[in-house]
Amino acid sequence: MDETSASIEITPLPAFSDNYLWLIHAGKHALIVDPGDAEVVEQALQAMHLELTGILLTHHHADHTDGAAALQKHWQCPVYAPDHNQPAYTRLETIRVKAGDHIQLPQFATLTCEVLELPGHTLDHIAYYVNQHHLFSGDVLFGAGCGRLFEGSPAQMFASLQKIASLAPDTLIYAAHEYTAHNIAFAQTIDPDNLALQQRATQTRDLRSQNIPTLPSPLSLELATNPFLRCEQLSRQTAFKDWQPLDVFTELRARRNQF
Ligand SMILES: [Zn+2]
């Protein structure tokens, strides 16, 4: 078999207290999404006998970008970044990408990668949709939750989440933080009668008690359990009766900030 046509594998690299740096690899080649910590990535590359051939950045926050400069220096590899002038990008040699762009990597014959623009958590936030099946969603969508609004408006984040909701339901969500258990505790205060959410709470407790990541999660599971993707259904329930879905979203995000 031609070594570039190996099918891709995806491995989470835990970093800091609750980040995952996602390593995409095929044969001996690897891509890293959001390397906040270069050392974590170098150790994994060495242990797995991989060469770094590209870096994908979703947004400018330090826990997603701080390792990129050292990795680029060592591996001389391209860094793909949002088309915004953030210091996190201008100090690197970057290839700027925007909505609808397709990234082609000669070392990964079996990989397609489409860029989605998903502002809300930050204004520059993008996601990488690999093989129309794996969504690297950064800090937009989390297991049973969504990112805080540091720069964007509720309407922008709501539209970004709707964009994700419209992808194929078997899409897998590779979020950048392990927040699922706390998000589920919040979701249960909003949607206590949701059986799928109750099942997910049990499953999540089991996984976390063994220190197993709850991610990636299928989009279908998020659609069934994530309150931030269920604003329309919630607007038909007593607590939010006749609210607009965007108003439900805005209220949920505000309550989650205090939870
Ligand atoms: Zn962030």
Short mmCIF file of C-alpha atoms and ligand atoms in Angstrom, two decimals:
data_model
loop_
_atom_site.label_atom_id
_atom_site.label_comp_id
_atom_site.label_asym_id
_atom_site.label_seq_id
_atom_site.Cartn_x
_atom_site.Cartn_y
_atom_site.Cartn_z
CA MET A 1 0.00 0.00 0.00
CA ASP A 2 1.22 3.51 -0.80
CA GLU A 3 2.16 4.97 2.58
CA THR A 4 0.32 8.25 1.93
CA SER A 5 -2.98 6.40 1.41
CA ALA A 6 -3.07 4.97 4.96
CA SER A 7 -6.38 5.81 6.63
CA ILE A 8 -6.29 8.42 9.35
CA GLU A 9 -6.25 7.84 13.09
CA ILE A 10 -7.02 10.48 15.72
CA THR A 11 -5.53 10.52 19.23
CA PRO A 12 -6.28 12.94 22.09
CA LEU A 13 -3.25 14.38 23.89
CA PRO A 14 -4.32 15.66 27.33
CA ALA A 15 -2.69 18.98 28.29
CA PHE A 16 -3.00 21.54 31.09
CA SER A 17 -5.92 20.71 33.41
CA ASP A 18 -8.61 19.81 30.88
CA ASN A 19 -7.45 20.49 27.27
CA TYR A 20 -7.18 17.91 24.50
CA LEU A 21 -4.70 18.54 21.72
CA TRP A 22 -5.97 16.35 18.86
CA LEU A 23 -3.32 14.47 16.89
CA ILE A 24 -4.39 13.34 13.41
CA HIS A 25 -2.03 10.77 11.92
CA ALA A 26 -1.66 8.44 8.95
CA GLY A 27 1.42 6.30 8.32
CA LYS A 28 4.31 8.28 9.80
CA HIS A 29 2.77 11.73 9.26
CA ALA A 30 0.89 13.78 11.82
CA LEU A 31 -1.11 16.99 12.12
CA ILE A 32 -1.81 18.67 15.45
CA VAL A 33 -4.89 20.75 16.20
CA ASP A 34 -4.43 23.62 18.69
CA PRO A 35 -1.02 22.84 20.24
CA GLY A 36 -1.17 24.93 23.42
CA ASP A 37 1.83 22.98 24.76
CA ALA A 38 4.68 22.00 22.40
CA GLU A 39 6.28 19.56 24.85
CA VAL A 40 3.12 17.41 25.07
CA VAL A 41 3.11 17.16 21.26
CA GLU A 42 6.85 16.40 20.98
CA GLN A 43 6.58 13.58 23.52
CA ALA A 44 3.66 12.00 21.67
CA LEU A 45 5.40 12.29 18.27
CA GLN A 46 8.47 10.61 19.69
CA ALA A 47 6.54 7.83 21.43
CA MET A 48 4.48 7.12 18.30
CA HIS A 49 7.38 7.54 15.80
CA LEU A 50 5.58 10.30 13.90
CA GLU A 51 6.75 13.38 11.97
CA LEU A 52 4.78 16.61 12.29
CA THR A 53 3.66 17.83 8.86
CA GLY A 54 1.15 20.52 9.78
CA ILE A 55 -0.50 22.57 12.53
CA LEU A 56 -4.17 23.61 12.53
CA LEU A 57 -5.26 26.52 14.77
CA THR A 58 -8.94 27.16 15.56
CA HIS A 59 -8.65 30.48 17.45
CA HIS A 60 -6.11 32.76 19.07
CA HIS A 61 -6.36 31.82 22.79
CA ALA A 62 -3.00 30.91 24.36
CA ASP A 63 -4.01 27.40 25.47
CA HIS A 64 -4.61 26.64 21.76
CA THR A 65 -1.62 28.40 20.18
CA ASP A 66 1.32 28.77 22.60
CA GLY A 67 3.17 25.66 21.38
CA ALA A 68 2.86 26.45 17.67
CA ALA A 69 6.03 28.56 17.33
CA ALA A 70 8.37 25.95 18.87
CA LEU A 71 6.78 23.15 16.83
CA GLN A 72 7.02 25.12 13.59
CA LYS A 73 10.65 25.95 14.31
CA HIS A 74 11.52 22.28 14.95
CA TRP A 75 9.50 20.70 12.10
CA GLN A 76 9.46 23.52 9.50
CA CYS A 77 5.80 22.69 8.86
CA PRO A 78 2.92 24.89 7.71
CA VAL A 79 0.60 26.49 10.29
CA TYR A 80 -3.00 27.06 9.18
CA ALA A 81 -4.73 29.87 11.06
CA PRO A 82 -7.84 32.08 10.87
CA ASP A 83 -7.56 35.11 8.62
CA HIS A 84 -7.42 37.62 11.51
CA ASN A 85 -4.49 39.73 12.67
CA GLN A 86 -3.99 38.34 16.16
CA PRO A 87 -0.47 38.44 17.72
CA ALA A 88 -0.79 34.65 18.19
CA TYR A 89 -0.67 34.32 14.38
CA THR A 90 1.49 37.25 13.26
CA ARG A 91 4.48 35.86 15.19
CA LEU A 92 4.26 32.64 13.11
CA GLU A 93 4.56 31.90 9.42
CA THR A 94 0.94 31.07 8.67
CA ILE A 95 -1.33 30.10 5.84
CA ARG A 96 -4.55 32.03 6.48
CA VAL A 97 -7.81 30.18 5.85
CA LYS A 98 -11.45 31.19 5.75
CA ALA A 99 -14.93 29.72 5.28
CA GLY A 100 -15.15 27.22 2.45
CA ASP A 101 -11.39 26.81 1.98
CA HIS A 102 -10.16 23.26 1.48
CA ILE A 103 -6.77 22.32 2.88
CA GLN A 104 -4.76 19.82 0.85
CA LEU A 105 -1.80 17.99 2.37
CA PRO A 106 0.31 15.87 0.05
CA GLN A 107 1.33 13.54 2.92
CA PHE A 108 -2.34 12.74 3.62
CA ALA A 109 -3.86 11.35 0.42
CA THR A 110 -6.94 10.12 2.28
CA LEU A 111 -7.67 13.41 4.07
CA THR A 112 -9.97 16.24 3.00
CA CYS A 113 -10.32 19.27 5.25
CA GLU A 114 -12.90 22.03 4.92
CA VAL A 115 -12.80 25.25 6.95
CA LEU A 116 -15.97 26.47 8.70
CA GLU A 117 -16.20 29.94 10.27
CA LEU A 118 -17.86 29.76 13.70
CA PRO A 119 -17.61 33.14 15.51
CA GLY A 120 -18.96 33.61 19.04
CA HIS A 121 -16.40 32.31 21.58
CA THR A 122 -13.95 34.58 19.70
CA LEU A 123 -14.51 36.50 16.48
CA ASP A 124 -11.77 34.62 14.62
CA HIS A 125 -12.94 31.10 15.54
CA ILE A 126 -12.88 28.49 12.78
CA ALA A 127 -13.34 24.72 12.75
CA TYR A 128 -11.79 22.02 10.60
CA TYR A 129 -14.14 19.44 9.07
CA VAL A 130 -12.03 16.43 8.14
CA ASN A 131 -13.34 13.86 5.66
CA GLN A 132 -16.82 15.33 6.23
CA HIS A 133 -16.95 13.23 9.40
CA HIS A 134 -14.55 14.61 12.04
CA LEU A 135 -15.21 18.16 13.30
CA PHE A 136 -12.40 19.86 15.24
CA SER A 137 -14.61 22.41 16.95
CA GLY A 138 -12.14 24.11 19.30
CA ASP A 139 -14.07 26.03 21.96
CA VAL A 140 -17.38 26.39 20.07
CA LEU A 141 -19.19 23.16 20.88
CA PHE A 142 -18.33 21.00 23.92
CA GLY A 143 -19.77 17.73 25.16
CA ALA A 144 -23.27 18.79 26.34
CA GLY A 145 -22.25 22.45 26.31
CA CYS A 146 -20.75 25.34 24.36
CA GLY A 147 -17.98 27.91 24.72
CA ARG A 148 -18.23 31.18 26.61
CA LEU A 149 -18.86 34.36 24.65
CA PHE A 150 -15.60 36.26 25.05
CA GLU A 151 -15.86 38.34 21.87
CA GLY A 152 -18.99 37.50 19.91
CA SER A 153 -22.68 38.13 20.48
CA PRO A 154 -25.23 35.49 21.49
CA ALA A 155 -26.70 35.75 17.96
CA GLN A 156 -23.30 34.97 16.40
CA MET A 157 -22.72 31.96 18.65
CA PHE A 158 -26.27 30.71 18.13
CA ALA A 159 -25.78 30.90 14.33
CA SER A 160 -22.44 29.06 14.63
CA LEU A 161 -24.06 26.28 16.66
CA GLN A 162 -26.88 26.04 14.09
CA LYS A 163 -24.22 25.59 11.41
CA ILE A 164 -22.77 22.63 13.31
CA ALA A 165 -26.27 21.24 13.91
CA SER A 166 -26.83 21.11 10.15
CA LEU A 167 -23.85 18.77 9.53
CA ALA A 168 -24.35 15.01 9.09
CA PRO A 169 -25.66 13.58 12.40
CA ASP A 170 -22.92 10.92 12.47
CA THR A 171 -20.26 13.67 12.50
CA LEU A 172 -17.89 13.22 15.44
CA ILE A 173 -17.17 16.30 17.59
CA TYR A 174 -13.57 16.72 18.77
CA ALA A 175 -13.91 19.53 21.31
CA ALA A 176 -10.82 21.05 22.90
CA HIS A 177 -11.80 20.64 26.58
CA GLU A 178 -13.07 17.86 28.83
CA TYR A 179 -16.04 19.75 30.27
CA THR A 180 -18.72 17.13 29.61
CA ALA A 181 -19.51 16.06 33.20
CA HIS A 182 -19.99 19.63 34.49
CA ASN A 183 -21.97 20.55 31.36
CA ILE A 184 -24.29 17.58 31.93
CA ALA A 185 -24.88 18.65 35.53
CA PHE A 186 -25.96 22.05 34.18
CA ALA A 187 -28.03 20.53 31.34
CA GLN A 188 -29.98 18.46 33.86
CA THR A 189 -31.12 21.64 35.61
CA ILE A 190 -32.62 22.79 32.27
CA ASP A 191 -33.85 19.53 30.76
CA PRO A 192 -34.47 17.17 33.73
CA ASP A 193 -36.91 14.84 31.94
CA ASN A 194 -34.60 14.16 28.98
CA LEU A 195 -33.92 10.39 29.04
CA ALA A 196 -31.03 10.58 26.57
CA LEU A 197 -29.40 13.14 28.87
CA GLN A 198 -29.89 10.90 31.92
CA GLN A 199 -28.26 8.00 30.05
CA ARG A 200 -25.39 10.24 28.99
CA ALA A 201 -24.88 11.33 32.62
CA THR A 202 -24.43 7.69 33.68
CA GLN A 203 -22.15 6.88 30.75
CA THR A 204 -20.05 10.01 31.38
CA ARG A 205 -19.62 9.15 35.08
CA ASP A 206 -18.37 5.67 34.09
CA LEU A 207 -15.90 7.05 31.53
CA ARG A 208 -14.52 9.78 33.78
CA SER A 209 -14.15 7.43 36.77
CA GLN A 210 -11.70 5.49 34.54
CA ASN A 211 -10.11 8.73 33.25
CA ILE A 212 -11.32 7.96 29.69
CA PRO A 213 -12.13 10.98 27.44
CA THR A 214 -15.84 11.57 26.76
CA LEU A 215 -14.84 12.86 23.32
CA PRO A 216 -15.24 12.68 20.44
CA SER A 217 -19.02 12.62 20.74
CA PRO A 218 -21.41 12.00 17.85
CA LEU A 219 -23.37 15.08 16.74
CA SER A 220 -26.55 12.96 17.04
CA LEU A 221 -25.85 12.63 20.79
CA GLU A 222 -25.27 16.38 21.11
CA LEU A 223 -28.54 17.07 19.27
CA ALA A 224 -30.34 14.81 21.76
CA THR A 225 -28.68 16.06 24.96
CA ASN A 226 -26.90 19.42 24.53
CA PRO A 227 -29.28 22.21 25.66
CA PHE A 228 -27.44 24.78 23.53
CA LEU A 229 -28.44 22.77 20.43
CA ARG A 230 -31.99 22.22 21.73
CA CYS A 231 -33.22 25.80 22.13
CA GLU A 232 -36.09 25.26 19.73
CA GLN A 233 -37.30 22.12 21.58
CA LEU A 234 -36.85 23.91 24.93
CA SER A 235 -38.94 26.85 23.66
CA ARG A 236 -41.89 24.44 23.55
CA GLN A 237 -41.46 23.43 27.20
CA THR A 238 -43.23 25.15 30.08
CA ALA A 239 -40.18 27.00 31.45
CA PHE A 240 -39.49 28.81 28.16
CA LYS A 241 -42.94 28.67 26.59
CA ASP A 242 -43.19 30.89 23.50
CA TRP A 243 -39.66 32.27 23.83
CA GLN A 244 -37.66 32.72 20.64
CA PRO A 245 -34.90 30.05 20.37
CA LEU A 246 -32.22 32.78 20.39
CA ASP A 247 -33.64 34.17 23.66
CA VAL A 248 -33.53 30.65 25.16
CA PHE A 249 -29.89 30.36 24.06
CA THR A 250 -28.98 33.76 25.55
CA GLU A 251 -30.64 32.84 28.86
CA LEU A 252 -28.96 29.41 29.00
CA ARG A 253 -25.52 30.89 28.30
CA ALA A 254 -26.02 33.47 31.06
CA ARG A 255 -27.14 30.80 33.55
CA ARG A 256 -24.23 28.50 32.61
CA ASN A 257 -21.77 31.34 33.35
CA GLN A 258 -23.03 31.32 36.96
CA PHE A 259 -23.25 27.53 37.34
ZN ZN B 1 -10.74 29.63 23.75
#
